[in-house]
Coordinates of C-alpha atoms (C1' of nucleotides) in Angstrom, one line a residue:
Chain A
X1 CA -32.3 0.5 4.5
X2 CA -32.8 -2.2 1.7
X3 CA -31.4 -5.2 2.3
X4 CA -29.4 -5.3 -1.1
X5 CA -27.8 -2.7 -2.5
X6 CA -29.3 -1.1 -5.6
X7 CA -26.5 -1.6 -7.8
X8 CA -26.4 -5.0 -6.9
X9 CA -29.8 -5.8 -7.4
X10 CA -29.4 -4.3 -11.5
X11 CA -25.7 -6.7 -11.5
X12 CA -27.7 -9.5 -10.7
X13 CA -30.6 -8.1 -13.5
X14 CA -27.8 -8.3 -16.0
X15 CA -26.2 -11.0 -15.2
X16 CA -29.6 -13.2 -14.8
X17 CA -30.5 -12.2 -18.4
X18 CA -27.1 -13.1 -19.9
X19 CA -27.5 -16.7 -18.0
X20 CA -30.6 -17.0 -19.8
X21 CA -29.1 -16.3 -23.2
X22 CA -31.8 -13.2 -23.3
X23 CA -28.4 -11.5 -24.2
X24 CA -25.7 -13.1 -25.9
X25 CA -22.2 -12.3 -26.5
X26 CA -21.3 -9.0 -28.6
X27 CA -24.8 -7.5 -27.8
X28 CA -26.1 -4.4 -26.3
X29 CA -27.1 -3.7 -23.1
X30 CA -28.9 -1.0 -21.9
X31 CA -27.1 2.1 -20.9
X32 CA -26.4 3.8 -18.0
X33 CA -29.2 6.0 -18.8
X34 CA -31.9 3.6 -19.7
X35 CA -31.0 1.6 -16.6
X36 CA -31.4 4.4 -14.6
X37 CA -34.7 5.1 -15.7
X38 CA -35.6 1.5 -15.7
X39 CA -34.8 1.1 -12.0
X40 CA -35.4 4.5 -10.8
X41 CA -31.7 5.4 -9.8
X42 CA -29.5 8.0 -10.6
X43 CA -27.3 6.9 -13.6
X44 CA -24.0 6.6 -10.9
X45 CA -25.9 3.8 -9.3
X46 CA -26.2 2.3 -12.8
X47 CA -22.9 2.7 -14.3
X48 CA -21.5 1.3 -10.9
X49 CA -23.3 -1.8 -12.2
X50 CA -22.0 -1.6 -15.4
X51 CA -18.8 -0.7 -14.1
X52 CA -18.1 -3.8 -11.6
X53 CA -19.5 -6.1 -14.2
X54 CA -16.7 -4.7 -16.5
X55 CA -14.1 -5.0 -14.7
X56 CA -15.3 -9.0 -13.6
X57 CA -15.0 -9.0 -17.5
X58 CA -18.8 -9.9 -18.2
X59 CA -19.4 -6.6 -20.3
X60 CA -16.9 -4.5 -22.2
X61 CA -17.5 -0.7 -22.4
X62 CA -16.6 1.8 -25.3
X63 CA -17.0 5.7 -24.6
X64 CA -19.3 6.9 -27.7
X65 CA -20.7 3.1 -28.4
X66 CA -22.3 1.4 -25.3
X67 CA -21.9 -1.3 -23.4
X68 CA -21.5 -5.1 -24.5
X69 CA -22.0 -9.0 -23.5
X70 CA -18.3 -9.5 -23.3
X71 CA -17.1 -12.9 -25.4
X72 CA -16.5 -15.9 -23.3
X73 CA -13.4 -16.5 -26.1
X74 CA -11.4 -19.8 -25.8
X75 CA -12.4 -20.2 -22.0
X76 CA -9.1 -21.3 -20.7
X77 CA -9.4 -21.9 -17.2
X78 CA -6.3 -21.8 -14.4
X79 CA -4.9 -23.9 -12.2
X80 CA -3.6 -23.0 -9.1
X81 CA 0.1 -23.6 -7.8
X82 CA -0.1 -23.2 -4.1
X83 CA 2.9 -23.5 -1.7
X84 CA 3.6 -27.0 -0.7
X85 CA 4.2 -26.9 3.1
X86 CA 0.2 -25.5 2.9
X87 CA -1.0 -28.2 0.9
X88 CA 0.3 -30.7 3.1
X89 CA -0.4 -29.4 6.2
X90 CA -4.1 -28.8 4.4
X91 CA -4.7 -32.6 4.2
X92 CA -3.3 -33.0 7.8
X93 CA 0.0 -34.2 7.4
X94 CA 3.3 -33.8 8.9
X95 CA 5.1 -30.9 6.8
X96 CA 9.1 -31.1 7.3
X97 CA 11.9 -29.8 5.1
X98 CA 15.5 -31.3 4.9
X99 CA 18.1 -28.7 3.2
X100 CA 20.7 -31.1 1.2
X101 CA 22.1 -28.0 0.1
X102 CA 22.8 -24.1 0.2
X103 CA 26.0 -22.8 -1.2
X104 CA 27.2 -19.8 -3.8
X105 CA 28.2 -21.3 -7.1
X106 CA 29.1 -20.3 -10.6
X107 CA 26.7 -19.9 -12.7
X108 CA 26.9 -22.4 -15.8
X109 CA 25.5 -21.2 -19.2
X110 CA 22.1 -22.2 -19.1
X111 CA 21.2 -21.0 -15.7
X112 CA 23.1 -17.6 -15.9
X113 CA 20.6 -17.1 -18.8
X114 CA 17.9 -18.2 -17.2
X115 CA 18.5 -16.1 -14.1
X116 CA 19.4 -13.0 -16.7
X117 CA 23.3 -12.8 -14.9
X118 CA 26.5 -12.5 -16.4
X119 CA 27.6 -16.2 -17.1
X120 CA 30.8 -17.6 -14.4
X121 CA 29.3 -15.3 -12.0
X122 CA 28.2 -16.4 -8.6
X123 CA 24.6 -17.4 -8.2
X124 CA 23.1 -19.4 -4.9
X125 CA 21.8 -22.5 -5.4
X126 CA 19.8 -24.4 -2.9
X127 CA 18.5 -28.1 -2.4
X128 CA 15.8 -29.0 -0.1
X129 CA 13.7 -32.2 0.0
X130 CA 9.9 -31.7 1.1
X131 CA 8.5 -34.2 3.4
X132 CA 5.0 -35.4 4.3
X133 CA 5.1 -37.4 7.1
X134 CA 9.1 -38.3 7.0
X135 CA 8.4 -39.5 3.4
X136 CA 10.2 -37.1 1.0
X137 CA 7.5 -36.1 -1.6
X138 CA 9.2 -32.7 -3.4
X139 CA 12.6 -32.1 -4.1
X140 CA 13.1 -28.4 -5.1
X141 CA 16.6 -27.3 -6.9
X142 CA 16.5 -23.1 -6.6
X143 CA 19.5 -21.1 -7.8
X144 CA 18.6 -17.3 -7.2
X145 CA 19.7 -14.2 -8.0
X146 CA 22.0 -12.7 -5.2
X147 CA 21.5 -9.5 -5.9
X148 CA 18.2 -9.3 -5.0
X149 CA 18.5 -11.8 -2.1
X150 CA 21.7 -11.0 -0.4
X151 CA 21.0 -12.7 2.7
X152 CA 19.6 -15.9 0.8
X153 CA 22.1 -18.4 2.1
X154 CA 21.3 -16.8 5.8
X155 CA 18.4 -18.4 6.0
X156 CA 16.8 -20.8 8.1
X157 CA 14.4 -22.7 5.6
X158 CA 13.0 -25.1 8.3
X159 CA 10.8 -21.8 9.9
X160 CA 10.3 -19.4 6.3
X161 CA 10.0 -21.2 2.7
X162 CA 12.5 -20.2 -0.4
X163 CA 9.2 -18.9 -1.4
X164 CA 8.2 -17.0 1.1
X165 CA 11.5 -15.3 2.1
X166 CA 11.7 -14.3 -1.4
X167 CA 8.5 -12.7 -1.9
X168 CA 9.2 -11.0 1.5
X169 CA 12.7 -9.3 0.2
X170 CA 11.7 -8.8 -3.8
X171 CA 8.2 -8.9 -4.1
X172 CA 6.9 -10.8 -7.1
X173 CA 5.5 -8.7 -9.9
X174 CA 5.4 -12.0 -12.3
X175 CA 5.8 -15.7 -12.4
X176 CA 6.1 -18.4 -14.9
X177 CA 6.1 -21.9 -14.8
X178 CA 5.8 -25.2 -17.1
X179 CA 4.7 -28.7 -16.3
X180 CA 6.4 -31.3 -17.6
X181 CA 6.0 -35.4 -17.2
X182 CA 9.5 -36.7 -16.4
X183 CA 11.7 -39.2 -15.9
X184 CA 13.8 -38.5 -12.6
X185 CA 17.9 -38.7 -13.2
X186 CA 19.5 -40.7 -10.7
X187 CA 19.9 -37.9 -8.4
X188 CA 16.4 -37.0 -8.3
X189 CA 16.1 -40.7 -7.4
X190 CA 18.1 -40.9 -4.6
X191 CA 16.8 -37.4 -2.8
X192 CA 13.4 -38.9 -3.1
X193 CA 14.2 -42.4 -1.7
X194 CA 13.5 -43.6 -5.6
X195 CA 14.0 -47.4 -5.7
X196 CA 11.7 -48.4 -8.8
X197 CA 11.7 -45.9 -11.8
X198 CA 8.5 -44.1 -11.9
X199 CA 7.2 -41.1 -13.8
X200 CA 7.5 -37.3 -11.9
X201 CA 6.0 -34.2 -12.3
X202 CA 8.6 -31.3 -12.7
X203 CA 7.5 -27.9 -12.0
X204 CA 9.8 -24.6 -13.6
X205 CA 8.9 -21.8 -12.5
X206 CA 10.8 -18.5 -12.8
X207 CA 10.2 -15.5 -11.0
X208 CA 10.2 -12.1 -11.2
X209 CA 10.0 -8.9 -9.2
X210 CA 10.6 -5.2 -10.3
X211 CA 14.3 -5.3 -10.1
X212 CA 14.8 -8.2 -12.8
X213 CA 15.0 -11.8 -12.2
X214 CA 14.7 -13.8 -8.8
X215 CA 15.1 -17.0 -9.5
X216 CA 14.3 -19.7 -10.9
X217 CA 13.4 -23.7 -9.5
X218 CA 12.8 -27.1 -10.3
X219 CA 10.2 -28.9 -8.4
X220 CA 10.3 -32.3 -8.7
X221 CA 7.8 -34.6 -7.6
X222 CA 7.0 -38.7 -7.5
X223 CA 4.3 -38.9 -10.0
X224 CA 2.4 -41.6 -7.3
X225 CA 2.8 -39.5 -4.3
X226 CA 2.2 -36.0 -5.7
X227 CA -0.3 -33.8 -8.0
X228 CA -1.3 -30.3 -9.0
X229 CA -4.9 -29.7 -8.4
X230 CA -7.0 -26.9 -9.6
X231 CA -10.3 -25.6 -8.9
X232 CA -11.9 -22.5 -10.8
X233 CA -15.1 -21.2 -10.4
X234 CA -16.2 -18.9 -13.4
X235 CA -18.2 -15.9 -12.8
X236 CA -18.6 -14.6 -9.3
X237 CA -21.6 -12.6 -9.0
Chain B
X1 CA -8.0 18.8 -19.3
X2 CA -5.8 16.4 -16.8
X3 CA -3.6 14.0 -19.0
X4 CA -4.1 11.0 -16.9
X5 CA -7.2 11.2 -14.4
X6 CA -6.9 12.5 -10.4
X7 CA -7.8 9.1 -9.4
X8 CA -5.0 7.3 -11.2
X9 CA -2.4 9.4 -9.7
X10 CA -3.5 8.7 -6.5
X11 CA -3.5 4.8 -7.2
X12 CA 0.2 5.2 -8.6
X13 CA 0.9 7.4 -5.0
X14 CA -0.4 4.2 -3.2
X15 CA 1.6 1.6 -5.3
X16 CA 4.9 4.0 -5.2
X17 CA 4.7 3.8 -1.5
X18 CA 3.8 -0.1 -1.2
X19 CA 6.8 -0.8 -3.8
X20 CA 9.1 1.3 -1.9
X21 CA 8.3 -0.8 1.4
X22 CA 7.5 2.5 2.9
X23 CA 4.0 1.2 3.3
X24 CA 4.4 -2.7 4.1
X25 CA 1.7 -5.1 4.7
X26 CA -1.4 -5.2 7.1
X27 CA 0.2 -1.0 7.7
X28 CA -2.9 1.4 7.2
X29 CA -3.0 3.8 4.5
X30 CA -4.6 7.0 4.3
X31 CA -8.1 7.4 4.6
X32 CA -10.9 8.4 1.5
X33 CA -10.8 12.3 3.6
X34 CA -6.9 12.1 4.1
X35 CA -6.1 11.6 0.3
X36 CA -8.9 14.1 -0.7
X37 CA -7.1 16.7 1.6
X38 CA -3.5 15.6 0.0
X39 CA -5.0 15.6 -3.2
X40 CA -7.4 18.4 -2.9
X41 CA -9.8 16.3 -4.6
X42 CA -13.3 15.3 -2.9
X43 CA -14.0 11.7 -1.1
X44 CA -15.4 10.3 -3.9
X45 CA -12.1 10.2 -6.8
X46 CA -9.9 9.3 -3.2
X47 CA -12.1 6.6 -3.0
X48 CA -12.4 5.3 -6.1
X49 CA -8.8 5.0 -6.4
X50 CA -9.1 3.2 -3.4
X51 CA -11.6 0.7 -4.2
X52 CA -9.9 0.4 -7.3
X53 CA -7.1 -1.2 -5.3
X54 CA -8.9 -3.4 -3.6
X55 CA -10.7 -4.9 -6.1
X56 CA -7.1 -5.5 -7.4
X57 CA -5.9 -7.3 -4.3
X58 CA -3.4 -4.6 -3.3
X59 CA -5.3 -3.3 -0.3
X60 CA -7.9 -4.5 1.9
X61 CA -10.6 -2.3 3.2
X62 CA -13.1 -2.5 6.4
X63 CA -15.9 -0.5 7.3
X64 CA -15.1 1.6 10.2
X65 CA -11.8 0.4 10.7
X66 CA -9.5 1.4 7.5
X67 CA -7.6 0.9 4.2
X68 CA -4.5 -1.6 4.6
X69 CA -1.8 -2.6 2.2
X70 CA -3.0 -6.7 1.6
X71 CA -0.7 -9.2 2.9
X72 CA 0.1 -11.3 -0.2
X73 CA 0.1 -14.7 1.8
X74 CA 1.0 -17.8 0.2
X75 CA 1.3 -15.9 -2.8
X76 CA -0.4 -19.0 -5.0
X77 CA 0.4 -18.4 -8.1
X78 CA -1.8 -19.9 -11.2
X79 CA -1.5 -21.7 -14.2
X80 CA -3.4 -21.1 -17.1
X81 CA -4.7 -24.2 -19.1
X82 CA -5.8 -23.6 -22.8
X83 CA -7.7 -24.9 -25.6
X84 CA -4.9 -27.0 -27.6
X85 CA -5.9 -26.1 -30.8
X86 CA -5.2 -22.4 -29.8
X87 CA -2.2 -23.6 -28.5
X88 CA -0.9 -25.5 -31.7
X89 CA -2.2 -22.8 -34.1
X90 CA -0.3 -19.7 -31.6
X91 CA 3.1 -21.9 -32.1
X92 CA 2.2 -22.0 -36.1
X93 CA 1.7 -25.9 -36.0
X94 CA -1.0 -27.7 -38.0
X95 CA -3.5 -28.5 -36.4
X96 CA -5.9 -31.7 -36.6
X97 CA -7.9 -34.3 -35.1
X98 CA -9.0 -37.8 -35.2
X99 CA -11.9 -39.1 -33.6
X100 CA -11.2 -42.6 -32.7
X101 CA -14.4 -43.6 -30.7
X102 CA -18.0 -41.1 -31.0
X103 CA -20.6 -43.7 -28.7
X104 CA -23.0 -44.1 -26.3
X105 CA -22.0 -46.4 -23.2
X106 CA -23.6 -48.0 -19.6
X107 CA -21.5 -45.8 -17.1
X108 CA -19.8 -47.9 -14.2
X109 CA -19.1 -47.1 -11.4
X110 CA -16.5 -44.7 -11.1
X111 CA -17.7 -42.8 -14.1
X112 CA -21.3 -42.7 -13.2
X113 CA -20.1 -41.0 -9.5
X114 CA -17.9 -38.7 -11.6
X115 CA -20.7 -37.4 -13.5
X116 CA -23.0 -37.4 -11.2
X117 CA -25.9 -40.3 -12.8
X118 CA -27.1 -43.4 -12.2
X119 CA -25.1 -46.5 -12.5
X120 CA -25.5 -48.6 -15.6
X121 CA -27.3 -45.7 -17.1
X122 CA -25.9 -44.1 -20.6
X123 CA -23.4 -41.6 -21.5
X124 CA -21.7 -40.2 -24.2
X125 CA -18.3 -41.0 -24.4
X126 CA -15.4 -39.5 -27.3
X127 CA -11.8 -40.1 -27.8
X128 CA -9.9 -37.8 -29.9
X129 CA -6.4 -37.4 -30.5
X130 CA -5.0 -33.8 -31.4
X131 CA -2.7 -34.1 -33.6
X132 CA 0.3 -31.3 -34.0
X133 CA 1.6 -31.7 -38.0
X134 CA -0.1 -34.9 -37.9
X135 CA 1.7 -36.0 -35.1
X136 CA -0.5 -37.4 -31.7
X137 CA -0.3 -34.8 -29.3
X138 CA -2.6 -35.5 -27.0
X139 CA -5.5 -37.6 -26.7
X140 CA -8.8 -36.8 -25.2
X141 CA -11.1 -39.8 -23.7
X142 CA -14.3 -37.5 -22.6
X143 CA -17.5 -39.2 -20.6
X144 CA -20.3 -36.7 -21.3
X145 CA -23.5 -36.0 -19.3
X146 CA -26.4 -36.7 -22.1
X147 CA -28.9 -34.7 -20.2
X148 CA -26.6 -31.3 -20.6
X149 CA -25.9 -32.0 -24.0
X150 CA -28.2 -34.0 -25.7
X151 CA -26.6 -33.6 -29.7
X152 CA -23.0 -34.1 -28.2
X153 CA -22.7 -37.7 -30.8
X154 CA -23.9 -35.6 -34.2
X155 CA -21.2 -33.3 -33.6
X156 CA -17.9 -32.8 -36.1
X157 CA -15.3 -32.5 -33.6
X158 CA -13.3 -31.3 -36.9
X159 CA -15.0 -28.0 -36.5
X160 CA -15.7 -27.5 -32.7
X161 CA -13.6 -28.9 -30.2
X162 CA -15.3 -30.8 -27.4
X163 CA -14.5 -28.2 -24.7
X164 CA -15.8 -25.1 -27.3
X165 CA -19.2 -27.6 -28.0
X166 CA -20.0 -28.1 -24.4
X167 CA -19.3 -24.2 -23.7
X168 CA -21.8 -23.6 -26.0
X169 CA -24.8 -25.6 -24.6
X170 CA -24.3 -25.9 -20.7
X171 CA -22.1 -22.2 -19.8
X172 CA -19.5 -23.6 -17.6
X173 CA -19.8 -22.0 -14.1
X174 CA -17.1 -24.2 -12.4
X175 CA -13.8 -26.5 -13.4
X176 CA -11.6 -28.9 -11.7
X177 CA -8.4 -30.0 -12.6
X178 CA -5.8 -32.6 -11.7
X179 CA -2.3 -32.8 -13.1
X180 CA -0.5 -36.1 -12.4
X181 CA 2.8 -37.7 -14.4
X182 CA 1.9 -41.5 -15.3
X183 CA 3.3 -44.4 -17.3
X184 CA 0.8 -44.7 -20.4
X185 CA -1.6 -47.9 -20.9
X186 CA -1.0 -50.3 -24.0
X187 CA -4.4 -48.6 -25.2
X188 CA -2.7 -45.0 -24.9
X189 CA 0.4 -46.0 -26.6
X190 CA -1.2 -46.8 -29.2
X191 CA -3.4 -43.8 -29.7
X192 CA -0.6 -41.7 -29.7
X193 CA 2.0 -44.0 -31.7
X194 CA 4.1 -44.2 -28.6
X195 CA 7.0 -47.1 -29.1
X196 CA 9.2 -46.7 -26.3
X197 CA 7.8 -46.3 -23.1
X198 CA 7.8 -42.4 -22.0
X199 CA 6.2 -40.7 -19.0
X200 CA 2.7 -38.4 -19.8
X201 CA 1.6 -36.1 -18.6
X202 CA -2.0 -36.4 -17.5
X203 CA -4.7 -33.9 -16.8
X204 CA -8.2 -34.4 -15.8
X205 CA -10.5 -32.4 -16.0
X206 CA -14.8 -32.2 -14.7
X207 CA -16.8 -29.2 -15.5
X208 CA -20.0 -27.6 -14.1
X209 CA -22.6 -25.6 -15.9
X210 CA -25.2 -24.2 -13.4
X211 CA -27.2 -27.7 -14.4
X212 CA -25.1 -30.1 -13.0
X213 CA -21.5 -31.6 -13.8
X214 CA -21.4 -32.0 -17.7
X215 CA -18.3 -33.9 -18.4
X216 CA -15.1 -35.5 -17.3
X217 CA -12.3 -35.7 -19.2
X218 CA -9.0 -36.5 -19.3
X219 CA -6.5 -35.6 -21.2
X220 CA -3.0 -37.8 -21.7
X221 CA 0.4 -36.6 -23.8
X222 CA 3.9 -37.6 -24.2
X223 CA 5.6 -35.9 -21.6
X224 CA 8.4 -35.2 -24.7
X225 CA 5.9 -33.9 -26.8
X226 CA 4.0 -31.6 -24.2
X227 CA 4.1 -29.3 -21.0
X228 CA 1.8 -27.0 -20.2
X229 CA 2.8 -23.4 -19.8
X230 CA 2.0 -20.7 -17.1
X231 CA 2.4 -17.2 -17.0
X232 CA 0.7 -14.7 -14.5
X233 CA 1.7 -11.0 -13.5
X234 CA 0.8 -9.8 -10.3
X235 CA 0.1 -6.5 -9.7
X236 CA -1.5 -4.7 -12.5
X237 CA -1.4 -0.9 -12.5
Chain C
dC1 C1' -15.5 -1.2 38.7
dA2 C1' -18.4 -2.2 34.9
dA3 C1' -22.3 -1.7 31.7
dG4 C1' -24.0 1.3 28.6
dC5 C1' -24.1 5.8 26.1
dT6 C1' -21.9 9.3 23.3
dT7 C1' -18.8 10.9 20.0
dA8 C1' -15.7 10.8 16.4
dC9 C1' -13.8 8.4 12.9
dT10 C1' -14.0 5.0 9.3
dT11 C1' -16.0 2.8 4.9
dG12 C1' -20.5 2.0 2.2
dT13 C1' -24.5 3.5 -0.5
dA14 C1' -26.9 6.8 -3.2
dT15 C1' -28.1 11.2 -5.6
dA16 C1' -27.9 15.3 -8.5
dT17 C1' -25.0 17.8 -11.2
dA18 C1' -21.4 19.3 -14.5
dC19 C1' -18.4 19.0 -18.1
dA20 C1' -15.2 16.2 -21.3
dA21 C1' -14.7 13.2 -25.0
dG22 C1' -15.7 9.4 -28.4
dA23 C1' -19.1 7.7 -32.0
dT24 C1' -22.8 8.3 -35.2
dA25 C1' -26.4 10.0 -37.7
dT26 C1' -28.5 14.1 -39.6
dC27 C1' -28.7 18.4 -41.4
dT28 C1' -26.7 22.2 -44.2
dG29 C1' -24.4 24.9 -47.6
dT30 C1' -21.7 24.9 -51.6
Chain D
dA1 C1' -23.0 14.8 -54.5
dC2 C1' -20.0 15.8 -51.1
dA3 C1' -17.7 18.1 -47.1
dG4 C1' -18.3 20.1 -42.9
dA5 C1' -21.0 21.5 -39.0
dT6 C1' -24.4 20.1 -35.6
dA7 C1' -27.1 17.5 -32.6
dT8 C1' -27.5 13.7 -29.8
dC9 C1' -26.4 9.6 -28.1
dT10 C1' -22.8 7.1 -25.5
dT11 C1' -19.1 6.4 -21.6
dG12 C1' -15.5 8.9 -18.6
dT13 C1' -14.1 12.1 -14.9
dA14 C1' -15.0 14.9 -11.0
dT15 C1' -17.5 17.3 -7.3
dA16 C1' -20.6 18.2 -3.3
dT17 C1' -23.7 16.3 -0.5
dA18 C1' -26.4 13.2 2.4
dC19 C1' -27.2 9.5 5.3
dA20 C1' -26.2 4.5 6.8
dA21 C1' -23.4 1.5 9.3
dG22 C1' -19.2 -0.6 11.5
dT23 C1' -15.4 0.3 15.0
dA24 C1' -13.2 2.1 18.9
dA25 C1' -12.3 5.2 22.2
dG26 C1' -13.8 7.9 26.1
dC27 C1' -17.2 9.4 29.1
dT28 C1' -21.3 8.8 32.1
dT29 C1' -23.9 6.6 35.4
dG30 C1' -25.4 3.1 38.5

DNA sequence: CAAGCTTACTTGTATATACAAGATATCTGT
DNA sequence: ACAGATATCTTGTATATACAAGTAAGCTTG
């Protein structure tokens, strides 16, 4: 019947009047009741308004107090980590993958905390290089928990990423990762085909799943061939 | 009465069975009269939880075809970049800055296109170094758009950081980001007291406000000094 | 056989209603 | 003056109902 939906038409009311700095942040907006009036709806049709627009996190609601211009706070925006094999085959190129190593080793110290296993015990470890057109561009160091990947060191990792086979058999409930400017050790050199010392990007990242730790990676990256981009866009409406 | 509400029991149901790979991806789920049956509640609290879901990136709905558990793709994962003031003060550092350069320039080329303005016409231009217990942490060479943000030179960058300033005046609506590892110029070794030669860690960054683009930045520090840090859960519930 | 109609199922929008529960100001009795 | 009850606002949960609109299967008809 009408073209928009009526409870989108009072989301983009609100959200035109915040954008105009008619409301500003900690104040009042009308409630479900006064809306409802005001557009001749029933008050469900309103509070669905109120309702999305909470949960995008432009308003904040108390039960007994009303509903607010939510605070924009410190504004910190995200950047995206996406999987490389897309972002190469995104700009076109030739995505291959070249597995240097998959084995079961003992875990030292450091990664047998880091992983959250008993240190000594056995741990996989894999090392693949990450090539864009024949030209290495990522070398990625994984050691993972086997007991939430048992057939880990099964796989084929030319047709399914470390990635991907991991979030199929433990699926990731949380991820954390830091970005670090580096200078490559010698190894890292020669699994990229390093000749002249140049600055990388290393990527930790540490996952986990419901069960406890998966695993945890270094990603490695020439700083002239490779970088992380980002793109956010604020408030959908 | 209930402790926790109908439609929250039904969302945990639908999790409990995605979790237990009893319901894996792209499968259908129930439908809003199946759970209401299940439940005995009415369509509407069945639906809710399932909209709830969706809006959450667990399931995927249709019209007139079904509810299906979402296939969790690439699984990008994100990284959150914050103020660095925040981020000195949360790690109980002292935080302070320097500004070492507070003008008005003729944009060439490559900055003009970046901001989107004429060629040999003015901008604002700042660099600031953050300082962590009055030791350079970062610097921060900005190129402002004076039309977004005409006082941007009679600011204390003491008080309000760049990024908090610009927030202020032109509501960001959109931000891009680049994360690269570099060797440092002479220039920025010396604005952050850098002797020996160390890789950085370099982010740029161009914002939008619904007006156009209102500044690029970037943003340089010690890659000993600095990483950036990441942390996202998945699946909230 | 094939094009089009019907039917049954799905999700999407909208309403009217009821009661629960949190917050706040006002009124009331001591 | 103060404590407690009350009234009245708010949001939160839940139901029953109605119709719209997208999808797919089966059935009808030429």
């Amino acid at each position: 019947m009408t073209q928009t939906p009526k409870f989108a038409l009072i989301k983009q009311h609100i959200i035109d009047n915040i954008q105009a700095a008619k409301w500003v942040e900690n104040q009042r907006v009308p409630s479900e009741n006064e809306l409802a009036e005001q557009f001749s709806v029933s008050r469900m049709t309103a509070r669905r308004a109120l309702s999305e627009l909470t949960e995008a996190g432009i308003l904040t609601r108390s039960q007994g107090l009303g509903t607010f211009v939510a605070s924009l706070k410190s504004q910190s925006s995200l950047l995206e980590i996406k999987n490389i094999a897309d972002e190469v085959q995104a700009r076109n190129g030739v995505y291959s993958c070249s597995v240097l190593s998959l084995e079961s080793i003992s875990a030292v110290a450091p990664i047998a905390i880091a992983l959250g296993v008993e240190i000594n015990s056995q741990v996989y470890r894999s090392v693949l290089v990450h090539n864009e057109n024949e030209q290495p561009l990522q070398v990625e160091e994984r050691f993972v928990n086997p007991a939430l990947a048992i057939h880990y060191l099964q796989q084929d990792f030319n047709h399914i990423t470390p990635h991907e086979y991991l979030s199929q058999v433990a699926p990731l409930t949380e991820a954390r990762h830091t970005v670090e400017a580096i200078m490559p050790s010698n190894e890292v050199c020669q699994w990229l085909s390093l000749y002249n010392e140049e600055p990388c990007l290393q990527v930790i990242r540490r996952t986990w799943s419901s069960e406890g730790i998966v695993s945890f990676a270094r990603l490695i990256s020439p700083g002239s061939k490779y970088r992380l981009g980002g793109h956010l866009t604020f408030k959908r409406h």
